[in-house]
Coordinates of C-alpha atoms in Angstrom, one line a residue:
X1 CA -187.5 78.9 122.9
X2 CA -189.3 79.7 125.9
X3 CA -192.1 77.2 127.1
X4 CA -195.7 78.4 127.6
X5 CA -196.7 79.1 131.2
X6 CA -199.3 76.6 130.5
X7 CA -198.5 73.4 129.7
X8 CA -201.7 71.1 130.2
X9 CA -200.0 67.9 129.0
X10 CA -197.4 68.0 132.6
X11 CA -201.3 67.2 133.8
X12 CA -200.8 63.8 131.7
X13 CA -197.4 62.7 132.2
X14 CA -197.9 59.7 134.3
X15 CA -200.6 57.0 134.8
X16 CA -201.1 58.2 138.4
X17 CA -201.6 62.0 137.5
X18 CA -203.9 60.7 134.3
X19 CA -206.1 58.8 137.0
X20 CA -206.2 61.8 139.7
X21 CA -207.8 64.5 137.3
X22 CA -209.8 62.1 135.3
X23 CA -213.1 63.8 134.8
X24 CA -215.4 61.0 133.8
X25 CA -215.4 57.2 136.0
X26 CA -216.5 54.3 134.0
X27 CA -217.0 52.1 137.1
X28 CA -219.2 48.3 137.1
X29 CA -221.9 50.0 139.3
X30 CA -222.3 51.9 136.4
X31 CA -222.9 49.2 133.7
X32 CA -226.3 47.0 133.5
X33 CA -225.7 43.4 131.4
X34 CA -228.7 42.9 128.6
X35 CA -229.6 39.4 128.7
X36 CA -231.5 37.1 127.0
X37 CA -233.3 33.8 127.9
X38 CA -235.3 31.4 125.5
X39 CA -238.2 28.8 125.7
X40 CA -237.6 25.3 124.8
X41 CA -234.0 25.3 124.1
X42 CA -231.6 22.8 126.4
X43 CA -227.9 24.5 126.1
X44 CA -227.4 27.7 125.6
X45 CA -227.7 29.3 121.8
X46 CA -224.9 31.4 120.3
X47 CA -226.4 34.5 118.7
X48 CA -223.7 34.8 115.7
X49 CA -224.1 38.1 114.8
X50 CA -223.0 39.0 118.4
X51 CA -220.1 37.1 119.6
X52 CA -219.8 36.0 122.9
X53 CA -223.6 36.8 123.3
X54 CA -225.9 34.0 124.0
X55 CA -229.4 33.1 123.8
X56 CA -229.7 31.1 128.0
X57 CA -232.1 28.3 129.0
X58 CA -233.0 29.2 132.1
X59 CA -230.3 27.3 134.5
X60 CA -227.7 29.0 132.1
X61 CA -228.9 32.4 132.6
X62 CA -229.2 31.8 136.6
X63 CA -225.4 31.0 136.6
X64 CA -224.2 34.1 133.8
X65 CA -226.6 36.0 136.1
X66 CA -224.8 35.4 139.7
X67 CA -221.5 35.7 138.0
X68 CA -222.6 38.9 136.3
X69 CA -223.4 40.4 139.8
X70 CA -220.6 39.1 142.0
X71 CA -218.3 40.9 139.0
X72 CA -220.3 43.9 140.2
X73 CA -222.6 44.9 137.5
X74 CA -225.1 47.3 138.6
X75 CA -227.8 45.5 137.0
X76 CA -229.2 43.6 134.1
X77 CA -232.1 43.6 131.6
X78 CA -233.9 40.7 130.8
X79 CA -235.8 39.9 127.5
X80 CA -237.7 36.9 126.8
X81 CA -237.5 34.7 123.6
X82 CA -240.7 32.5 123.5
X83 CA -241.3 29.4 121.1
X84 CA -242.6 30.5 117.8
X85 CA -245.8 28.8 117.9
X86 CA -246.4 31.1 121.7
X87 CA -246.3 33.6 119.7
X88 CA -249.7 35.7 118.8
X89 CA -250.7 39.1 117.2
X90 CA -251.5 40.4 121.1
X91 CA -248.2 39.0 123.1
X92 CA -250.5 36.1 125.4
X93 CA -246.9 34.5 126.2
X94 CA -245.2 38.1 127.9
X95 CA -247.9 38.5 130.2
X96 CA -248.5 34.9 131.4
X97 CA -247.2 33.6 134.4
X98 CA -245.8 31.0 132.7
X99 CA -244.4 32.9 130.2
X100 CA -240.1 32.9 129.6
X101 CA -239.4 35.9 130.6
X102 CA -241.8 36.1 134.1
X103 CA -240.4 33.0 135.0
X104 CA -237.1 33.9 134.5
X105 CA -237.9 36.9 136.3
X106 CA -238.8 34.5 139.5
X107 CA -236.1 32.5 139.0
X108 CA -233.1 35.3 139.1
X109 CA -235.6 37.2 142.2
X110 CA -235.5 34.0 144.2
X111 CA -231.3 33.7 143.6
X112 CA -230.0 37.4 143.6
X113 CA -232.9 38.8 146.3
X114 CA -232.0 42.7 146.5
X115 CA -228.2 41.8 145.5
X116 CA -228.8 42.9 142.3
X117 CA -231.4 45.7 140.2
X118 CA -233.5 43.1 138.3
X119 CA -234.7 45.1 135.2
X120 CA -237.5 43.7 132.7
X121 CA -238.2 44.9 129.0
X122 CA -241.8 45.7 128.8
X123 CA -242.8 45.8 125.5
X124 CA -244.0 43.5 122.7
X125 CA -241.9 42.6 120.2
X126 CA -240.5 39.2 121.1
X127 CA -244.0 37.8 121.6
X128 CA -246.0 38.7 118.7
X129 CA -246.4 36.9 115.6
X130 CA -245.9 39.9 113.6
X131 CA -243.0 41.3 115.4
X132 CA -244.5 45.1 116.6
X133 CA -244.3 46.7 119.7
X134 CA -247.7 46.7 120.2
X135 CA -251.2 45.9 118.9
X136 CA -252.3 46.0 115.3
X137 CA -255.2 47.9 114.3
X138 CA -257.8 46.9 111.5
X139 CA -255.6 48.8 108.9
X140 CA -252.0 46.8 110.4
X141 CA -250.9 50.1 112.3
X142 CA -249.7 49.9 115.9
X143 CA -252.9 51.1 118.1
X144 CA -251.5 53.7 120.5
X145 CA -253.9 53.5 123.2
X146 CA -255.0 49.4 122.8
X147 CA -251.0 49.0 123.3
X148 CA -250.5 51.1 126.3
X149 CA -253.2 48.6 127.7
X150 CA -251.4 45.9 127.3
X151 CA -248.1 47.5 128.3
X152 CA -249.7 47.9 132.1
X153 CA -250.5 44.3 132.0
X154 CA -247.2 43.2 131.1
X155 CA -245.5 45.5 133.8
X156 CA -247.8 44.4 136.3
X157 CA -247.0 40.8 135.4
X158 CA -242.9 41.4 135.8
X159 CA -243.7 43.3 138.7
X160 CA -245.5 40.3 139.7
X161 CA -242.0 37.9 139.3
X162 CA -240.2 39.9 140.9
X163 CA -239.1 42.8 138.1
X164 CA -237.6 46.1 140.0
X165 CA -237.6 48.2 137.1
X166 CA -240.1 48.1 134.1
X167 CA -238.5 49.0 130.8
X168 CA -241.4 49.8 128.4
X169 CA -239.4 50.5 125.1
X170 CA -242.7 50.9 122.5
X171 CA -242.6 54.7 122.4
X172 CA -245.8 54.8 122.5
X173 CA -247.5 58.3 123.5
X174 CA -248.5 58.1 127.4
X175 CA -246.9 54.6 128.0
X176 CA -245.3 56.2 131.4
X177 CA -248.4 57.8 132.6
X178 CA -250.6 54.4 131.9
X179 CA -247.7 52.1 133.1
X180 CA -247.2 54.1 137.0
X181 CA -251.1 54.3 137.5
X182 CA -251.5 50.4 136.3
X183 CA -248.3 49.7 138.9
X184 CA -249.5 51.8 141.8
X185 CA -253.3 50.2 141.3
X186 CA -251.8 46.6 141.8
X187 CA -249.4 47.8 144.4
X188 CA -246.5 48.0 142.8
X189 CA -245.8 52.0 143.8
X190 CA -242.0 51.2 144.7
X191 CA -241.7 49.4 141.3
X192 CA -239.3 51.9 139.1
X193 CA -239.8 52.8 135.5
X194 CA -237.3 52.7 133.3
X195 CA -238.6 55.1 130.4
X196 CA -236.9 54.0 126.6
X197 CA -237.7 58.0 126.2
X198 CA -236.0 58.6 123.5
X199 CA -236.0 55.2 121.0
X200 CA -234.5 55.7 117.4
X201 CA -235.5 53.8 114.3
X202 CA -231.6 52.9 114.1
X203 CA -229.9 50.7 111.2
X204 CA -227.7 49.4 114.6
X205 CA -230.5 46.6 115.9
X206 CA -230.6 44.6 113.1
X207 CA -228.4 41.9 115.2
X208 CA -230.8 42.1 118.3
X209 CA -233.6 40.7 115.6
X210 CA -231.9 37.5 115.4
X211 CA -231.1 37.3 119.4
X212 CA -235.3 37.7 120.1
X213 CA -235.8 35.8 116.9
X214 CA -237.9 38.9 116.0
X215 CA -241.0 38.3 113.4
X216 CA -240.9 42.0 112.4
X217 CA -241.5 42.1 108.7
X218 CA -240.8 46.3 107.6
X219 CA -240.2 48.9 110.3
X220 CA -241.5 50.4 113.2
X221 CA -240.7 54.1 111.8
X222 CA -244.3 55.2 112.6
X223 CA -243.6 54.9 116.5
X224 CA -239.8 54.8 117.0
X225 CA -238.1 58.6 116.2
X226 CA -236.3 59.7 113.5
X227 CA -232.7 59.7 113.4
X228 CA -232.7 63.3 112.3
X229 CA -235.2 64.6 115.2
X230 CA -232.9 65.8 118.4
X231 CA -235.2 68.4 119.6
X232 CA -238.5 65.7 119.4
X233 CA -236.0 63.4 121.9
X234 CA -235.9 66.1 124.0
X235 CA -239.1 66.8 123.8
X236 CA -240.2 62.9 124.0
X237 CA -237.7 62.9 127.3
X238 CA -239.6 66.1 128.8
X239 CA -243.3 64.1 128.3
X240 CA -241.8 60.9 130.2
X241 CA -240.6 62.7 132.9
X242 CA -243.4 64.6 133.6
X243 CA -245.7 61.0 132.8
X244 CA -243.9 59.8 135.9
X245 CA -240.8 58.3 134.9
X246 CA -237.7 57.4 137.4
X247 CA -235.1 57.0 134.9
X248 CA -235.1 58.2 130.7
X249 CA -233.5 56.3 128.3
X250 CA -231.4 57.1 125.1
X251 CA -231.3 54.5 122.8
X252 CA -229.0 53.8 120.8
X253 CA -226.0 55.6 122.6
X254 CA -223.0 55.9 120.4
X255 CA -224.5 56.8 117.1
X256 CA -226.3 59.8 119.5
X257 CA -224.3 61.2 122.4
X258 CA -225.9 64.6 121.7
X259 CA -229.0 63.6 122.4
X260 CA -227.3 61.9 125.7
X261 CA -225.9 65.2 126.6
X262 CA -229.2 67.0 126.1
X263 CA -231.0 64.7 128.3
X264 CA -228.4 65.0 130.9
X265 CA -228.7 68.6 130.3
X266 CA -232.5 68.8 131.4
X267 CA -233.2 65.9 133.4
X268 CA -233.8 65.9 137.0
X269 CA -233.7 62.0 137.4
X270 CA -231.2 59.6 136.0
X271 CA -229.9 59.2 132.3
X272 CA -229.3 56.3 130.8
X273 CA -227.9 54.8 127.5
X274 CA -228.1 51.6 125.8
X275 CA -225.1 50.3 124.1
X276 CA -227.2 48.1 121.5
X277 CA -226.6 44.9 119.6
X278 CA -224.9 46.7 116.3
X279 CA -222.5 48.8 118.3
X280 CA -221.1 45.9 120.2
X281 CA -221.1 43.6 116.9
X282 CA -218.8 46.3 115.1
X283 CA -216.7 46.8 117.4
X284 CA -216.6 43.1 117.8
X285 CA -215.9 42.6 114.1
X286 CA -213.2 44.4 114.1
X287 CA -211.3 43.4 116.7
X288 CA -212.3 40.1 115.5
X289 CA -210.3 40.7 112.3
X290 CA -207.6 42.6 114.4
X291 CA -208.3 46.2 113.1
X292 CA -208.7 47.5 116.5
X293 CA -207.7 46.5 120.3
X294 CA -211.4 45.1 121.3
X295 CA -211.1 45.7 124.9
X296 CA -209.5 49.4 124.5
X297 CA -212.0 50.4 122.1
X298 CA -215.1 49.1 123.9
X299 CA -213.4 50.5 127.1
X300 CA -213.3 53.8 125.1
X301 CA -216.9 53.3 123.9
X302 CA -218.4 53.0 127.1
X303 CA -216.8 56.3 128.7
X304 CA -217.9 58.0 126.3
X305 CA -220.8 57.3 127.0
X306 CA -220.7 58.4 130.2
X307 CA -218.9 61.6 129.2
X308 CA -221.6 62.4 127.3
X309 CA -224.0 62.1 130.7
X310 CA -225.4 59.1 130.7
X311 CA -225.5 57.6 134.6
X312 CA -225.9 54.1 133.7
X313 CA -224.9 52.5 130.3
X314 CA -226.4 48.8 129.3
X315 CA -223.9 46.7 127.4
X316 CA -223.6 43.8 126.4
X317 CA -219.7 43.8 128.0
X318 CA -220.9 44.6 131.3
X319 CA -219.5 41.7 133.0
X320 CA -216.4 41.3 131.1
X321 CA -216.0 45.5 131.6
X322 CA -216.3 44.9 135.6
X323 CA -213.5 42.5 135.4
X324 CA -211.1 44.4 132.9
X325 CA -212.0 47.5 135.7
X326 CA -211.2 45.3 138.8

């Protein structure tokens, strides 16, 4: 039997000619570590539907923090878990100074400096008492325009502690546009925004609701996209981009790689993808029960993600993926 002249598998034979013609790099520089940081705790709080994630009091999260970087994540995202009783139906306790998150903010600034990219979710949802991304109207719907208000104070605030990216993740119409012209007006034009362009209403957060302790009661359908829309995302990306935005954001990433390649397809600025809390709690599940090798498949997970286009991936491995990529 004569062999066919070409063979592509000779081009996989060995780990060192698997590694030389590997098209996609999943690399640390890559990854950003999600974290999250809570008011009036004193040790740091397991989130049990994510294991090995962790709500941090503050010296907890400077410590995961400066190990997180010297492992050579690219960056991390912070969100801020107030006490309860902060919370209020306009988010008081993400836009004061003395607020978790913007002291958090200071804190990490005044350790890591310019070692690290220090990334802030701008949005409302872990400090309102009814658990929306924005402000409620007189009929209980999210006010477009009253919420992009608030957004500019919030990013002004992180930008304030020491934020170098703004994450508003509300989807709310014009949130880029309102965001840059509220950061250049305070002097914050070298502050970059990290646009959650393309936000799905996905059955995959439901264990991020219990690591903000989230008050949401029903669904933010009316303002995140639906699942079945592809062509809106893009068209949601386009808008953000042209609104100003430094990066766009896909979120979640494994459930919607084509709308990852799509972005990638038409974006002139960087792509990136969030790995959310769902994803990493199945994958975690079943390696938990021993259905799958955890490291391998999250490995797996996350360069697909980047074959799909994305530049930078948030996940909640980041560190631990920096170390298995050492």
């Amino acid at each position: 039997m004569a062999f066919p002249r070409h063979r592509p598998r000779r081009l996989r034979s060995t780990p060192a000619l698997r590694r030389l013609v590997a098209q996609t790099s999943l690399e640390p520089r890559h990854l950003v570590l999600p974290m999250f940081v809570a008011d009036g705790i004193d040790e740091p709080k397991p989130i049990t539907s994510m294991p090995g994630v962790v709500q941090h009091t503050r010296d907890s999260l400077r410590k995961a923090a400066a190990d997180a970087v010297d492992a050579g994540v690219g960056g991390l995202m912070l969100f801020g878990v107030p006490r309860a009783e902060d919370k209020d139906a306009i988010g008081t306790a993400g836009v004061s100074e003395g607020g978790i998150l913007n002291v958090a903010l200071r804190d990490l600034a005044k350790d890591l400096g310019d070692a690290t990219v220090l990334m802030a979710d701008t949005c409302l949802d872990e400090f309102t008492d009814h658990g929306h991304c924005g402000v409620l109207d007189a009929a209980g719907r999210v006010d477009n325009d009253l919420t992009n208000a608030r957004y500019v104070e919030l990013a002004v605030a992180q930008a304030d502690s020491g934020a170098h990216v703004v994450g508003p993740s509300g989807m709310m119409d014009g949130q880029v546009a309102a965001i840059r012209d509220g950061l250049d007006a305070a002097g914050h034009t070298d502050v970059v925004i990290l646009a959650y362009a393309a936000k799905f209403a996905s059955a995959f957060y439901g264990p991020f609701r219990e690591a903000v302790a989230s008050s949401l009661s029903g669904d933010r359908r009316t303002y995140q996209q639906d699942p079945a829309n592809a062509r809106e995302a893009v068209r949601e990306i386009e808008l953000d981009i042209a609104e100003g935005a430094d990066i766009v954001m896909v979120k979640p990433a494994m459930a919607y790689l084509d709308v990852v390649a799509a972005a990638a397809e038409i974006s002139p600025v960087p792509v990136a993808a969030y790995q959310i809390s769902g994803e990493y709690s199945m994958i975690s599940a079943a390696a938990a029960n021993g259905w799958i090798d955890g490291r391998a498949a999250a490995l797996e997970s996350l360069t697909s993600i980047r074959r799909a286009g994305a530049d930078i991936v948030l996940t909640y491995w980041a560190a631990e993926a920096a170390g298995w990529l050492a």
